[in-house]
Every structure is written in structure tokens, then in C-alpha cells.
């Protein structure tokens, strides 16, 4: 049962991230227009295409790991690393830049959810890595909310 849930998480997160990556690559102005700004120079397009490549690489790896179990532990660890990076980047932006568009709060919620349900990648003991870090994460969220 745990393997099915793990495969579902890897596959669904891979598909979801694939769509975000394609959004960055196929139409770099999609997200800027959604959030009320526009990019119109080659350097910005270059950065968005780099995000496209990064997201497509991660999503492909996660989907591949569903079918090639030898990659599953690394895939689980990479989900955790990417989600932690996205979460802390968003929290940092909230502290420094202020309140974002409401949809970005939804992204933060999804990233915290994926992090919370992700297995640590250990095959013997299927504890959640986030259990180890849930207190510091909750504490940082409490500190953040107090700053508001």
C-alpha cells in the first residue's frame, strides 16, 4: 500500500511540475501575465527557459522512478530538497517582499503538503522526513505570522 501511495505521489508531483515547467518554457509570459506583469527581454526569457529545463528534468526523473525502482530513493530525496527550497524561498519572499497574489499562497500550501506526505526515501523505516523538521517548520511559520 505504501508503495502505491509513494508511486502516486511521485507520478502526480511529476506531472504537476511538468505543467509548470511547460508554462515557463512554451509561453514565458504566461505566469507574468497571470500575476500582472510582463517580461520582454532575452535575459528574462533565458531565466524562464532555465526554470523550464529544471522543472522538466525533475518531473521526468520522478515519473521515471515510478517504473525504475532503483531511482525511487533518490527521487524521494529530490522531491524533499526541491520542496524545501521552494517553501523557504517563498517564506523569505513573504518576509522581504510582502504579500503575494493569492494563487501563490496555494502553491505554498501544495508544496508544504507534498513535503509533509513525502517519504524520506529510506526503505526500511518509512517515517516521514518532515516529521523530523515539522517543529522547526511550524516554528518558522509562527515567527513569520508574528512579523505580519
CSV table of C-alpha atoms in Angstrom, one decimal:
chain,number,residue,atom,x,y,z
A,1,UNK,CA,0.0,0.0,0.0
A,2,UNK,CA,2.8,2.4,0.9
A,3,UNK,CA,4.5,1.7,-2.5
A,4,UNK,CA,1.3,2.6,-4.3
A,5,UNK,CA,1.0,5.9,-2.4
A,6,UNK,CA,4.7,6.6,-3.0
A,7,UNK,CA,4.2,5.9,-6.7
A,8,UNK,CA,1.1,8.1,-6.8
A,9,UNK,CA,3.0,11.0,-5.1
A,10,UNK,CA,6.0,10.7,-7.5
A,11,UNK,CA,3.8,10.4,-10.6
A,12,UNK,CA,1.3,13.2,-9.7
A,13,UNK,CA,4.0,15.6,-8.5
A,14,UNK,CA,6.0,14.8,-11.6
A,15,UNK,CA,3.0,15.5,-13.9
A,16,UNK,CA,2.1,18.7,-11.9
A,17,UNK,CA,5.7,20.1,-12.1
A,18,UNK,CA,5.8,19.2,-15.8
A,19,UNK,CA,2.9,21.5,-16.5
A,20,UNK,CA,4.6,24.3,-14.5
A,21,UNK,CA,7.8,23.7,-16.5
A,22,UNK,CA,6.0,23.8,-19.8
A,23,UNK,CA,4.3,27.0,-18.8
A,24,UNK,CA,7.8,28.6,-18.2
A,25,UNK,CA,9.2,27.2,-21.5
A,26,UNK,CA,6.4,27.4,-24.0
A,27,UNK,CA,5.0,30.7,-23.1
A,28,UNK,CA,7.3,32.7,-20.8
A,29,UNK,CA,4.8,35.4,-20.4
A,30,UNK,CA,2.1,33.1,-19.1
A,31,UNK,CA,3.0,33.5,-15.4
A,32,UNK,CA,3.9,37.2,-15.6
A,33,UNK,CA,0.5,37.9,-17.2
A,34,UNK,CA,-1.3,35.8,-14.6
A,35,UNK,CA,0.4,37.8,-11.9
A,36,UNK,CA,0.1,41.2,-13.5
A,37,UNK,CA,3.5,42.0,-15.0
A,38,UNK,CA,5.2,41.5,-18.3
A,39,UNK,CA,8.7,40.4,-19.4
A,40,UNK,CA,10.1,41.4,-22.8
A,41,UNK,CA,13.8,40.9,-22.8
A,42,UNK,CA,16.0,38.0,-23.8
A,43,UNK,CA,17.6,37.7,-20.4
A,44,UNK,CA,14.3,37.2,-18.6
A,45,UNK,CA,13.2,34.7,-21.2
A,46,UNK,CA,16.5,32.9,-20.7
A,47,UNK,CA,15.9,32.6,-17.0
A,48,UNK,CA,12.4,31.3,-17.5
A,49,UNK,CA,13.6,28.7,-20.0
A,50,UNK,CA,16.2,27.6,-17.4
A,51,UNK,CA,13.3,27.0,-14.9
A,52,UNK,CA,11.6,25.1,-17.7
A,53,UNK,CA,14.6,22.8,-18.1
A,54,UNK,CA,15.0,22.3,-14.3
A,55,UNK,CA,11.3,21.5,-13.7
A,56,UNK,CA,11.1,19.1,-16.7
A,57,UNK,CA,14.3,17.3,-15.6
A,58,UNK,CA,12.9,16.8,-12.0
A,59,UNK,CA,9.4,15.8,-13.2
A,60,UNK,CA,10.9,13.3,-15.8
A,61,UNK,CA,13.1,11.8,-13.0
A,62,UNK,CA,10.2,11.4,-10.6
A,63,UNK,CA,8.0,9.8,-13.3
A,64,UNK,CA,10.9,7.5,-14.3
A,65,UNK,CA,11.4,6.4,-10.7
A,66,UNK,CA,7.8,5.0,-10.6
A,67,UNK,CA,8.9,2.5,-13.2
A,68,UNK,CA,12.6,2.1,-12.3
A,69,UNK,CA,12.6,1.4,-8.5
A,70,UNK,CA,16.4,1.8,-8.3
A,71,UNK,CA,15.8,5.6,-8.6
A,72,UNK,CA,13.0,5.8,-6.1
A,73,UNK,CA,15.1,6.7,-3.1
A,74,UNK,CA,16.9,9.5,-5.0
A,75,UNK,CA,13.6,10.7,-6.4
A,76,UNK,CA,12.0,11.0,-3.0
A,77,UNK,CA,15.0,12.8,-1.7
A,78,UNK,CA,15.0,15.2,-4.6
A,79,UNK,CA,11.3,16.0,-4.0
A,80,UNK,CA,12.1,16.8,-0.4
A,81,UNK,CA,15.0,19.1,-1.4
A,82,UNK,CA,13.1,20.9,-4.1
A,83,UNK,CA,10.0,21.4,-1.9
A,84,UNK,CA,12.1,22.7,1.0
A,85,UNK,CA,13.9,25.1,-1.4
A,86,UNK,CA,10.6,26.4,-2.8
A,87,UNK,CA,9.0,26.7,0.6
A,88,UNK,CA,11.9,28.6,2.2
A,89,UNK,CA,12.2,30.8,-0.9
A,90,UNK,CA,8.5,31.7,-0.7
A,91,UNK,CA,8.8,32.4,3.1
A,92,UNK,CA,11.8,34.5,2.5
A,93,UNK,CA,9.9,36.5,-0.2
A,94,UNK,CA,7.0,36.9,2.2
A,95,UNK,CA,9.2,38.4,4.8
A,96,UNK,CA,11.1,40.7,2.4
A,97,UNK,CA,8.7,41.5,-0.4
A,98,UNK,CA,5.3,41.3,1.3
A,99,UNK,CA,2.1,39.6,0.4
A,100,UNK,CA,1.9,37.9,-3.0
A,101,UNK,CA,-1.0,37.0,-5.3
A,102,UNK,CA,-3.5,34.6,-3.7
A,103,UNK,CA,-2.6,31.8,-6.1
A,104,UNK,CA,1.0,31.8,-4.8
A,105,UNK,CA,-0.4,31.0,-1.3
A,106,UNK,CA,-2.0,28.0,-2.9
A,107,UNK,CA,1.4,27.0,-4.3
A,108,UNK,CA,2.9,27.3,-0.9
A,109,UNK,CA,0.2,25.1,0.6
A,110,UNK,CA,0.7,22.5,-2.1
A,111,UNK,CA,4.5,22.5,-1.5
A,112,UNK,CA,4.0,22.1,2.2
A,113,UNK,CA,1.5,19.2,1.6
A,114,UNK,CA,3.9,17.4,-0.8
A,115,UNK,CA,6.7,17.8,1.7
A,116,UNK,CA,4.6,16.5,4.5
A,117,UNK,CA,3.5,13.4,2.7
A,118,UNK,CA,6.8,12.6,1.0
A,119,UNK,CA,8.6,9.6,2.4
A,120,UNK,CA,12.2,10.2,3.4
A,121,UNK,CA,13.4,7.7,0.8
A,122,UNK,CA,14.6,5.2,3.4
A,123,UNK,CA,13.3,1.8,2.5
A,124,UNK,CA,13.4,0.1,5.9
A,125,UNK,CA,11.8,2.8,8.0
A,126,UNK,CA,9.1,4.7,6.1
A,127,UNK,CA,9.0,7.6,8.5
A,128,UNK,CA,8.4,11.0,7.0
A,129,UNK,CA,11.5,13.2,6.9
A,130,UNK,CA,9.2,16.1,7.6
A,131,UNK,CA,8.4,14.7,11.0
A,132,UNK,CA,12.0,15.4,12.0
A,133,UNK,CA,11.6,19.0,10.7
A,134,UNK,CA,8.0,19.7,11.4
A,135,UNK,CA,8.7,21.6,14.6
A,136,UNK,CA,11.3,24.0,13.1
A,137,UNK,CA,9.0,24.5,10.1
A,138,UNK,CA,6.0,25.2,12.3
A,139,UNK,CA,8.2,27.5,14.4
A,140,UNK,CA,9.4,29.4,11.4
A,141,UNK,CA,5.8,29.8,10.2
A,142,UNK,CA,4.7,31.1,13.6
A,143,UNK,CA,7.6,33.6,13.7
A,144,UNK,CA,6.6,34.7,10.2
A,145,UNK,CA,3.0,35.2,11.1
A,146,UNK,CA,4.0,37.2,14.2
A,147,UNK,CA,6.0,39.5,11.9
A,148,UNK,CA,2.9,40.3,9.9
